[in-house]
mmCIF file of C-alpha atoms in Angstrom:
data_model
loop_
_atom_site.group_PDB
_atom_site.id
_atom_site.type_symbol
_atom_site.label_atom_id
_atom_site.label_comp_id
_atom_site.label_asym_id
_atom_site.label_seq_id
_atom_site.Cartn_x
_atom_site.Cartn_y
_atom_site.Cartn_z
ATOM 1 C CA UNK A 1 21.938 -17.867 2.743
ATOM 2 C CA UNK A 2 18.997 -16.674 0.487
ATOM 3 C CA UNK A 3 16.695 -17.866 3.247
ATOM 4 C CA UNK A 4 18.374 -15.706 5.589
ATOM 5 C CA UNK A 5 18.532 -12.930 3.441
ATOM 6 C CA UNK A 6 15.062 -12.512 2.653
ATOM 7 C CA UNK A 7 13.878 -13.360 6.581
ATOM 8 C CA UNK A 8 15.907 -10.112 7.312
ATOM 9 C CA UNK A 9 14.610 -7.866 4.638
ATOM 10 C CA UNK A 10 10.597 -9.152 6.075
ATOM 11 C CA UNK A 11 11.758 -8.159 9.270
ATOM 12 C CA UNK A 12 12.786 -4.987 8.413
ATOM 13 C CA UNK A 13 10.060 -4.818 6.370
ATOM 14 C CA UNK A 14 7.861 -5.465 9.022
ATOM 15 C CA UNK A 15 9.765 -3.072 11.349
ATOM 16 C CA UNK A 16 9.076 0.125 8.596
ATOM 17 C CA UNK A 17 5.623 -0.683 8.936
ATOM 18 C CA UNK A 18 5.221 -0.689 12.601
ATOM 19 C CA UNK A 19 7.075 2.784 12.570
ATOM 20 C CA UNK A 20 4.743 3.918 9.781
ATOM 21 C CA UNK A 21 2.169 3.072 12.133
ATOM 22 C CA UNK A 22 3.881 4.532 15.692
ATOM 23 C CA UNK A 23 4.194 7.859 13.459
ATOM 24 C CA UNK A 24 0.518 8.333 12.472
ATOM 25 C CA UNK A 25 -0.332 7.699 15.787
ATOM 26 C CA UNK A 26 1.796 10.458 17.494
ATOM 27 C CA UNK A 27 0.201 12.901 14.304
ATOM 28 C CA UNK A 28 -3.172 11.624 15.508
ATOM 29 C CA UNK A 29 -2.377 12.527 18.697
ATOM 30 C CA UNK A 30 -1.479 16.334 17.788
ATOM 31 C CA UNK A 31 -5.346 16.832 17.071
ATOM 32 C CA UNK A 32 -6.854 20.126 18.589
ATOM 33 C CA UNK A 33 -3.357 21.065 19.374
ATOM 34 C CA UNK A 34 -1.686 22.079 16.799
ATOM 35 C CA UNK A 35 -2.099 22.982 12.843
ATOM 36 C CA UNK A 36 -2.215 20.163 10.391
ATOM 37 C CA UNK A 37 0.404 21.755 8.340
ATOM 38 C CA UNK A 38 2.916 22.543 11.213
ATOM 39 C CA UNK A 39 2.843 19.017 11.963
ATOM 40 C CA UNK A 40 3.441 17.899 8.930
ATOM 41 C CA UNK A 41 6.280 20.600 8.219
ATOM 42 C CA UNK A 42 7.862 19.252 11.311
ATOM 43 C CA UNK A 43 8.016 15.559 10.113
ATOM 44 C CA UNK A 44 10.422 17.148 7.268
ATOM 45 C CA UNK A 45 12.428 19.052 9.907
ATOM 46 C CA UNK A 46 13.359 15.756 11.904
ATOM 47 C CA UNK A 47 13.432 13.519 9.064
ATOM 48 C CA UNK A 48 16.888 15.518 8.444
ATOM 49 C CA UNK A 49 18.008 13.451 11.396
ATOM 50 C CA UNK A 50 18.110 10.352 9.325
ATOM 51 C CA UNK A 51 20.346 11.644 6.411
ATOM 52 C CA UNK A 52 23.805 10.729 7.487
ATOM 53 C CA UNK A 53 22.691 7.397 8.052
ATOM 54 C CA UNK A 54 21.949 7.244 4.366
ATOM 55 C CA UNK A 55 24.360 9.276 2.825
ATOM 56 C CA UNK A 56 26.992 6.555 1.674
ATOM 57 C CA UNK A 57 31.058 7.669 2.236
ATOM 58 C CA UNK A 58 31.482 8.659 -1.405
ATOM 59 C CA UNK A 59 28.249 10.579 -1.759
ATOM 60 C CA UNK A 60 28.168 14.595 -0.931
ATOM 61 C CA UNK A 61 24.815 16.318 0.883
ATOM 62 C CA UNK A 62 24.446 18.050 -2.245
ATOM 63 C CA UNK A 63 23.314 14.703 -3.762
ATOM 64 C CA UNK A 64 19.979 15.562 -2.622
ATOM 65 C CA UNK A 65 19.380 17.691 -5.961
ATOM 66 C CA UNK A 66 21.085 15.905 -8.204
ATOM 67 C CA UNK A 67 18.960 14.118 -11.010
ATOM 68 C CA UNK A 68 18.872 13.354 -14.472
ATOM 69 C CA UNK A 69 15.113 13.891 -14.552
ATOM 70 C CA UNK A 70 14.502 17.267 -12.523
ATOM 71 C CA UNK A 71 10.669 17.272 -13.382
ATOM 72 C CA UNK A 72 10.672 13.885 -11.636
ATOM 73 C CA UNK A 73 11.826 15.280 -8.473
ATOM 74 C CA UNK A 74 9.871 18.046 -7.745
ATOM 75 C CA UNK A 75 7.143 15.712 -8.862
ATOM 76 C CA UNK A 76 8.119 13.292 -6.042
ATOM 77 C CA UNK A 77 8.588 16.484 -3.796
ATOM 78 C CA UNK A 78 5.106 17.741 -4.139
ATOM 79 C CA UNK A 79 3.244 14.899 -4.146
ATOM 80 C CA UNK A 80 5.068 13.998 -1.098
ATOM 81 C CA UNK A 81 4.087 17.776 0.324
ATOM 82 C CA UNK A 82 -0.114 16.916 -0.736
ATOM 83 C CA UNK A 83 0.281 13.044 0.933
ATOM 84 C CA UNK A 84 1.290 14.236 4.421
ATOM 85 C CA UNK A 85 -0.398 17.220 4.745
ATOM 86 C CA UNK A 86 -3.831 15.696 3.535
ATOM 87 C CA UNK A 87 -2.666 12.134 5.419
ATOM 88 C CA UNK A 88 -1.906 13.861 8.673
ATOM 89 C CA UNK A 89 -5.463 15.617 8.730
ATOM 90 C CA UNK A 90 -7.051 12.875 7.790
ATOM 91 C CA UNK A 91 -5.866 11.222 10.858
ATOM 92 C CA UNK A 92 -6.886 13.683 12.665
ATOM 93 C CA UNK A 93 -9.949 13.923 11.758
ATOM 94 C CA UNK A 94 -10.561 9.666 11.269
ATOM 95 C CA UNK A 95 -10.562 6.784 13.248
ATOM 96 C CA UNK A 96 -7.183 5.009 11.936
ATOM 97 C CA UNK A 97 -8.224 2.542 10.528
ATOM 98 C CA UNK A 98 -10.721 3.644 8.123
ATOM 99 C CA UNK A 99 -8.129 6.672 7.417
ATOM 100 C CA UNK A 100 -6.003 3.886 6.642
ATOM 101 C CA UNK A 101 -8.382 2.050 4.605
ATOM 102 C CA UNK A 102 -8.971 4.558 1.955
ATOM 103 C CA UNK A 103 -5.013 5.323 1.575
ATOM 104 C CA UNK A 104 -5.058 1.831 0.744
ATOM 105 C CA UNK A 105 -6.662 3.153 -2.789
ATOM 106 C CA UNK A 106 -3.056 4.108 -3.734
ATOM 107 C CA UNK A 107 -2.770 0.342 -6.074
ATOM 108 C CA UNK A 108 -6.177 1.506 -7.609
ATOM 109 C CA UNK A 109 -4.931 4.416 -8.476
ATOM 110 C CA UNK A 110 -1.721 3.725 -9.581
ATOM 111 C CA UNK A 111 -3.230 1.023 -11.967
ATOM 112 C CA UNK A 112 -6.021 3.587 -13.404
ATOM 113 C CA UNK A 113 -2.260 5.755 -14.268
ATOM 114 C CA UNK A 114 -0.771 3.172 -15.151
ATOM 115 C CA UNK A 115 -2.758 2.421 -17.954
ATOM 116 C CA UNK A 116 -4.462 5.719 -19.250
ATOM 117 C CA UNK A 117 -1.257 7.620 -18.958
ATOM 118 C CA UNK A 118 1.581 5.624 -19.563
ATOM 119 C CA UNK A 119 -0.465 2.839 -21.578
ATOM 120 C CA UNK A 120 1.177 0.225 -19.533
ATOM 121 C CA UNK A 121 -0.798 -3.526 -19.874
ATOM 122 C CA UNK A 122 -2.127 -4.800 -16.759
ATOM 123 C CA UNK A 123 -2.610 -8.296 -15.931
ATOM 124 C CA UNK A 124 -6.702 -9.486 -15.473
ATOM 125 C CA UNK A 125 -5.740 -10.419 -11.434
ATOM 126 C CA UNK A 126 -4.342 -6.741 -10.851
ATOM 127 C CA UNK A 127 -7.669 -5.297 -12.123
ATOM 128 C CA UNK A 128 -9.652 -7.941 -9.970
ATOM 129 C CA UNK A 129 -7.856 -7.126 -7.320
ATOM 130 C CA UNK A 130 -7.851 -3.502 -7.196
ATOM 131 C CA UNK A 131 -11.868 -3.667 -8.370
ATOM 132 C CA UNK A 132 -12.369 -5.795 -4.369
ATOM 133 C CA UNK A 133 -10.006 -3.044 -2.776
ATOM 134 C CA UNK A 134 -12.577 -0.375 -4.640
ATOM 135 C CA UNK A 135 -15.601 -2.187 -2.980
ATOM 136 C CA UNK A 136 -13.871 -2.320 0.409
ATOM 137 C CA UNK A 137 -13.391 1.468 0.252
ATOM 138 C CA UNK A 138 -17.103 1.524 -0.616
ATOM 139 C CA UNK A 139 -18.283 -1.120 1.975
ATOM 140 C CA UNK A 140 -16.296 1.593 4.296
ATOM 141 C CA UNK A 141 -18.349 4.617 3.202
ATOM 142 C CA UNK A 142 -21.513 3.481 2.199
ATOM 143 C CA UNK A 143 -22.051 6.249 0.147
ATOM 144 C CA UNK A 144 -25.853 7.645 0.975
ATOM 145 C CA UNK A 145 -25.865 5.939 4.095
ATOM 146 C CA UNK A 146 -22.844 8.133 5.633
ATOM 147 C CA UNK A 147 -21.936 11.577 5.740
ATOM 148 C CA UNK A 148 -18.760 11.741 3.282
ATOM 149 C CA UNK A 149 -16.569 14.573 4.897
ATOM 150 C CA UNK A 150 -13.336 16.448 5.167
ATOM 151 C CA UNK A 151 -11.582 13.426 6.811
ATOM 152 C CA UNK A 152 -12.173 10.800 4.265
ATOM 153 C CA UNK A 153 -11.497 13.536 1.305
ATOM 154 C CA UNK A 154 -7.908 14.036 2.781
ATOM 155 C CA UNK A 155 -7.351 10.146 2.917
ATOM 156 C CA UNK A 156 -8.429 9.820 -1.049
ATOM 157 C CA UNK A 157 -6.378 12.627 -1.782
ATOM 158 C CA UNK A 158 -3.391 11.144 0.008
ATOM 159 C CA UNK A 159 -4.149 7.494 -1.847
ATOM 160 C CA UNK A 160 -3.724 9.687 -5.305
ATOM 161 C CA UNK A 161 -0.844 11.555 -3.928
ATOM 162 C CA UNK A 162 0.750 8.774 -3.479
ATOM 163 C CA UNK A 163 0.201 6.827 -6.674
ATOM 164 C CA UNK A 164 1.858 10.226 -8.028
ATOM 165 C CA UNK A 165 4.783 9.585 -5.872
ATOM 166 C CA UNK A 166 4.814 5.897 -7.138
ATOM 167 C CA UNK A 167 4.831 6.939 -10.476
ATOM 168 C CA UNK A 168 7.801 9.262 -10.331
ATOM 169 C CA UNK A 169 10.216 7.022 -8.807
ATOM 170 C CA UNK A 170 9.097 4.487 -11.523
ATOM 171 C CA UNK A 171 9.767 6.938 -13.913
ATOM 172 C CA UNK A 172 12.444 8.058 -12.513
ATOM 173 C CA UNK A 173 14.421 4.677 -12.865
ATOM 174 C CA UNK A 174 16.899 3.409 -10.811
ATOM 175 C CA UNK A 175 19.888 5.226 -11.825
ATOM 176 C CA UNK A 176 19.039 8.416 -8.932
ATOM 177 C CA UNK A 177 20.876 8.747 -6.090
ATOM 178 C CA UNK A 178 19.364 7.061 -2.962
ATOM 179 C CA UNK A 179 19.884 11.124 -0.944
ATOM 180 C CA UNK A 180 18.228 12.274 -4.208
ATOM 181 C CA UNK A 181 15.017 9.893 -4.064
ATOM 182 C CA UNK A 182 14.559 10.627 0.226
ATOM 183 C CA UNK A 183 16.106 14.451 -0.238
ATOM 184 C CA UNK A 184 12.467 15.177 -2.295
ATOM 185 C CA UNK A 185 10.372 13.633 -0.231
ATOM 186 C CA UNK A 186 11.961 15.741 2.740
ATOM 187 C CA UNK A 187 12.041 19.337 0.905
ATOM 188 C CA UNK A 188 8.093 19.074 -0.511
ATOM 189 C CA UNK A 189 6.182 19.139 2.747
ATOM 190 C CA UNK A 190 9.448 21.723 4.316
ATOM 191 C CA UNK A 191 8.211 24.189 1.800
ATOM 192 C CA UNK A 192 4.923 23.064 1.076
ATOM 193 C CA UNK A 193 3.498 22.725 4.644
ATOM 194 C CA UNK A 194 6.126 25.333 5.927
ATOM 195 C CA UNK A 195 4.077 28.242 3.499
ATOM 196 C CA UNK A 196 0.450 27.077 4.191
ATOM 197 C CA UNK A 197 1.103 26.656 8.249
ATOM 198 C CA UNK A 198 2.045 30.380 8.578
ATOM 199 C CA UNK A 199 -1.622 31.581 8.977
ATOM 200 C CA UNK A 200 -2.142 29.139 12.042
ATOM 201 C CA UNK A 201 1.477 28.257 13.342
ATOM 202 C CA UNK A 202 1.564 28.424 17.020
ATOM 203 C CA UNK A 203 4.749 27.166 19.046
ATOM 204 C CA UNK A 204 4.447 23.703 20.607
ATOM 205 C CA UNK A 205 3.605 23.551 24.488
ATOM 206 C CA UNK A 206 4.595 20.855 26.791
ATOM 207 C CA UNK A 207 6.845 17.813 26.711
ATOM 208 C CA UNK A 208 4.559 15.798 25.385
ATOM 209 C CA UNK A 209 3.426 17.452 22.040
ATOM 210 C CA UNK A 210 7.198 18.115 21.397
ATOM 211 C CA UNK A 211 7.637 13.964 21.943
ATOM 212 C CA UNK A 212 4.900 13.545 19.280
ATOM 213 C CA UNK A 213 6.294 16.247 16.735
ATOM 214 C CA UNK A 214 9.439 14.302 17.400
ATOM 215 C CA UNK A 215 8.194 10.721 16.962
ATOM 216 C CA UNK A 216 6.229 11.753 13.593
ATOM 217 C CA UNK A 217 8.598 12.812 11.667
ATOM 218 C CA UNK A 218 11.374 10.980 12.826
ATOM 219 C CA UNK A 219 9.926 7.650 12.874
ATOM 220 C CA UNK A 220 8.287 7.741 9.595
ATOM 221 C CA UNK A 221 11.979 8.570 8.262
ATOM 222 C CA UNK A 222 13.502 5.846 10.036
ATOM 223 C CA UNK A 223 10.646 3.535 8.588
ATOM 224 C CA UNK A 224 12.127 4.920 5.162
ATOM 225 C CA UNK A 225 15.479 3.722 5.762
ATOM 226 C CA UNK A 226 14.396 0.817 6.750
ATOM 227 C CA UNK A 227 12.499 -0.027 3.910
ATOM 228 C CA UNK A 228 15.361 1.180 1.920
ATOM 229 C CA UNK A 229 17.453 -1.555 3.793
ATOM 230 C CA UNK A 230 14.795 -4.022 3.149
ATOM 231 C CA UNK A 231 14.522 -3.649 -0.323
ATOM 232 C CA UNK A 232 18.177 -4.486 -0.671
ATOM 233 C CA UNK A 233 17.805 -7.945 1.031
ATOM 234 C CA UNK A 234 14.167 -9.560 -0.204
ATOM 235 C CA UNK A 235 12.159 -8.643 -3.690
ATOM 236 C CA UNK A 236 10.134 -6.011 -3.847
ATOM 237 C CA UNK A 237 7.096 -8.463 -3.692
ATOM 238 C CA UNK A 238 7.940 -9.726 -0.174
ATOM 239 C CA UNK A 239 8.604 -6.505 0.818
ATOM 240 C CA UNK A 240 5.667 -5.219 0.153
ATOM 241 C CA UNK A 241 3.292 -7.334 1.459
ATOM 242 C CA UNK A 242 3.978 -6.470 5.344
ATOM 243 C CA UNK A 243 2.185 -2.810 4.441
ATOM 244 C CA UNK A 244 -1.376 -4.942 5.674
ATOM 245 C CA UNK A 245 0.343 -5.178 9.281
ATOM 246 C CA UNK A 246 -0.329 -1.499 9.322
ATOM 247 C CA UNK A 247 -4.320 -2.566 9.821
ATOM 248 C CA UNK A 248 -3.562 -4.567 12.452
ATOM 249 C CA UNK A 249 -1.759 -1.405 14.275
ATOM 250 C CA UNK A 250 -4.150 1.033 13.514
ATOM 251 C CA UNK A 251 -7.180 -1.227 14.892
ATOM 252 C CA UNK A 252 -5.182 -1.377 18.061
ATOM 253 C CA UNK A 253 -4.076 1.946 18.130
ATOM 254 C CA UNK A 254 -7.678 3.213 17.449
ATOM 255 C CA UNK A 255 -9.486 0.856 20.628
ATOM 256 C CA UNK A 256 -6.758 0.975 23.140
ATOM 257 C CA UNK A 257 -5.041 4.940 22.478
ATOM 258 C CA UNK A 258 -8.048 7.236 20.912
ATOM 259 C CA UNK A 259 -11.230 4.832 22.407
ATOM 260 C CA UNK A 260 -12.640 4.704 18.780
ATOM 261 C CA UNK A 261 -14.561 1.367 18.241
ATOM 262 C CA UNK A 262 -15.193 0.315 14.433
ATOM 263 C CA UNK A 263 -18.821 -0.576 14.102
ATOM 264 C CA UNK A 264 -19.352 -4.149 12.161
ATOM 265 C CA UNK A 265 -19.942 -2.141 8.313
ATOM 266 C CA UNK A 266 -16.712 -0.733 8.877
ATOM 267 C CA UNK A 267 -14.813 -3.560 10.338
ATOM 268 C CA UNK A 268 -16.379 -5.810 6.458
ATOM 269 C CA UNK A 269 -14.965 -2.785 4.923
ATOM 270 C CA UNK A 270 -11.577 -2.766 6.252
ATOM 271 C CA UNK A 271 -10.873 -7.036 5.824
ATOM 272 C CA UNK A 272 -12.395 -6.572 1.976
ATOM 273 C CA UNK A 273 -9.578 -3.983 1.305
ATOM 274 C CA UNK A 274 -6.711 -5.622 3.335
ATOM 275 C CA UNK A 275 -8.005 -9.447 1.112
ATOM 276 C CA UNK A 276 -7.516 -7.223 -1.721
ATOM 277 C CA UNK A 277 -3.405 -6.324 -1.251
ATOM 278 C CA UNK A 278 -3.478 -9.926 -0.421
ATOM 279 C CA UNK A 279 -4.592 -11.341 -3.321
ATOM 280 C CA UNK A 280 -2.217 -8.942 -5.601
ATOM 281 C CA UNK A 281 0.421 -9.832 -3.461
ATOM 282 C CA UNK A 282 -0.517 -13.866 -3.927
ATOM 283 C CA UNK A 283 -0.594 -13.043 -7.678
ATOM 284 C CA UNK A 284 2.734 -12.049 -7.684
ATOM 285 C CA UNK A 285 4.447 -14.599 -5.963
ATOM 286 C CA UNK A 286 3.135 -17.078 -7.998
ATOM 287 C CA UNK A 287 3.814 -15.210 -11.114
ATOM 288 C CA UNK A 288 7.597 -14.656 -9.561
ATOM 289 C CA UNK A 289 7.896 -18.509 -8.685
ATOM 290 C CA UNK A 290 6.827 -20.033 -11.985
ATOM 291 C CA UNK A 291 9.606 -17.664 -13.640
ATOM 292 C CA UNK A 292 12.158 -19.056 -11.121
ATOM 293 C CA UNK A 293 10.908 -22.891 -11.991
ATOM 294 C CA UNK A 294 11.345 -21.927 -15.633
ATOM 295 C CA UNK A 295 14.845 -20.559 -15.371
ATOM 296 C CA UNK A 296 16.015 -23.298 -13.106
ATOM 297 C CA UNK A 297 14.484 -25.775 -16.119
ATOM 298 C CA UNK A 298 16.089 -24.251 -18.698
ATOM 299 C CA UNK A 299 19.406 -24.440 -16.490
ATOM 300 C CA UNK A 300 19.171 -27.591 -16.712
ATOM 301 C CA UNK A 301 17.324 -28.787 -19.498
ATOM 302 C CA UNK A 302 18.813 -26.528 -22.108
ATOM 303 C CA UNK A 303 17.557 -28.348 -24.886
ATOM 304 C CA UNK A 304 13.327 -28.533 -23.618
ATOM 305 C CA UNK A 305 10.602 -26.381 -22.962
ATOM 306 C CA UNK A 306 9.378 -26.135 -19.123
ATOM 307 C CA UNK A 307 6.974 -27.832 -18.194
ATOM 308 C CA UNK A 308 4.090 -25.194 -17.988
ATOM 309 C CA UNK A 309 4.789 -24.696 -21.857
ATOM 310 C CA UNK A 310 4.390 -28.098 -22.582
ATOM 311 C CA UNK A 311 1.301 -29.155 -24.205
#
């Protein structure tokens, strides 16, 4: 049953990733035609679609403001407002896959808070793992040898965004309401993007640019239910580890939709950074499995020390 349980929540898993994927695509596909900002105030606009299906029977729509830690949510909501408007330009303005490469700084940043701010310890493998991810991002760049521009700013400012947004939930605990913890990360880029998008904000023309406004923002909230879903059936470990399958759909999306080739520097870059979630993500599941061996000792061998404590 266990078995079972955690195959769904991968699937799902993977599933939230592939619409993470579809939805940076269609945002990709908005470039030239519409304002960065109006796209991304749109994606909070149809993510409204997805509410019901989270809103449990007993809970009330007003749920989305209610929290114990109020600084927590607006952190969540702005940080949420600075990742998709600076991740949607960057998108834009990037091949996907190296856009997607340098968002994939979010662990090193998270770590670097982590510790300075909240003077949490962290293991030697999360530092050695991060510190490969850092020299992917740099294999990517080449620093000196490429022009560092607007583009590749917006995708490191999205990677810290979104260590912020890590943060807060972790800070936040688990006691929030689940419309609370999605209800933030709908209202910062509505307000956010909605004020800086009224300088450019032209309305959308055509069928298809109205199907791509569409599938932004209400894929990427789908992919947030899912992963909501997912959560609830496999650890967070396993659940996390299907976020590299995002490579794999931007390296297809960027040959066979937008005709942009990776050149070989780029391609190193891009397998050093995806190695690096993977050898995190290795980390933990042995970490996780030698605590299951030791509690299923101790189940039955009350009386003895497991075996990896024995000298």
């Amino acid at each position: 049953m266990n078995l079972k349980f955690l195959s769904s929540g991968m699937m799902l898993s993977f599933a939230a990733f592939a619409l993470f994927s579809i939805s940076d695509a269609c945002s990709k596909g908005l470039a030239g035609q519409l304002d960065p900002f109006e796209v991304a105030f749109s994606g909070g606009i149809f993510g409204f679609l997805i509410l019901p299906f989270i809103r449990k029977p007993q809970e009330s729509y007003s749920d989305i403001f209610a929290t114990d830690r109020p600084s927590m949510w607006l952190l969540r909501a702005f940080a949420t407002f600075v990742s998709t408007a600076s991740s949607v330009m960057a998108f834009m303005l990037l091949p996907m896959p190296e856009a997607l490469s340098l968002m994939f700084l979010m662990p090193f940043f998270v770590t670097l808070i982590s510790v300075g701010i909240l003077k949490e310890k962290v293991s030697g493998w999360t530092w050695l793992s991060v510190g490969v991810g850092f020299l992917g991002v740099l294999i990517v760049l080449r620093p000196g040898v490429r022009a560092f521009h607007l583009g590749h700013l917006c995708a490191v400012i999205a990677a810290m965004a979104n260590a912020a947004s890590v943060i807060a939930y972790r800070l936040a605990g688990n006691q929030s309401a689940r419309l609370s913890l999605f209800g933030s990360s709908l209202f910062g880029p509505l307000i956010g993007d909605g004020l800086l998008m009224l300088a450019h904000a032209t309305w959308p023309h055509g069928a298809g640019n109205w199907a791509l406004l569409f599938g932004y923002g209400f894929l990427a909230a789908l992919g947030q239910l899912f992963m909501m879903m997912a959560t609830a059936l496999a650890p967070a470990n396993r659940v996390a580890l299907p976020q590299y399958s995002q490579m794999l759909w931007a390296v297809a999306f960027s040959y066979l939709l937008f005709h942009q080739p990776l050149d070989n520097w780029t391609f190193v870059g891009i397998v050093v950074v995806t190695l690096s979630g993977m050898l995190h993500w290795v980390r933990q599941k042995l970490h996780y499995e030698r605590l299951a061996l030791e509690e299923h000792w101790q189940r039955h061998h009350p009386s003895s020390r497991p075996p990896a404590e024995v000298a």
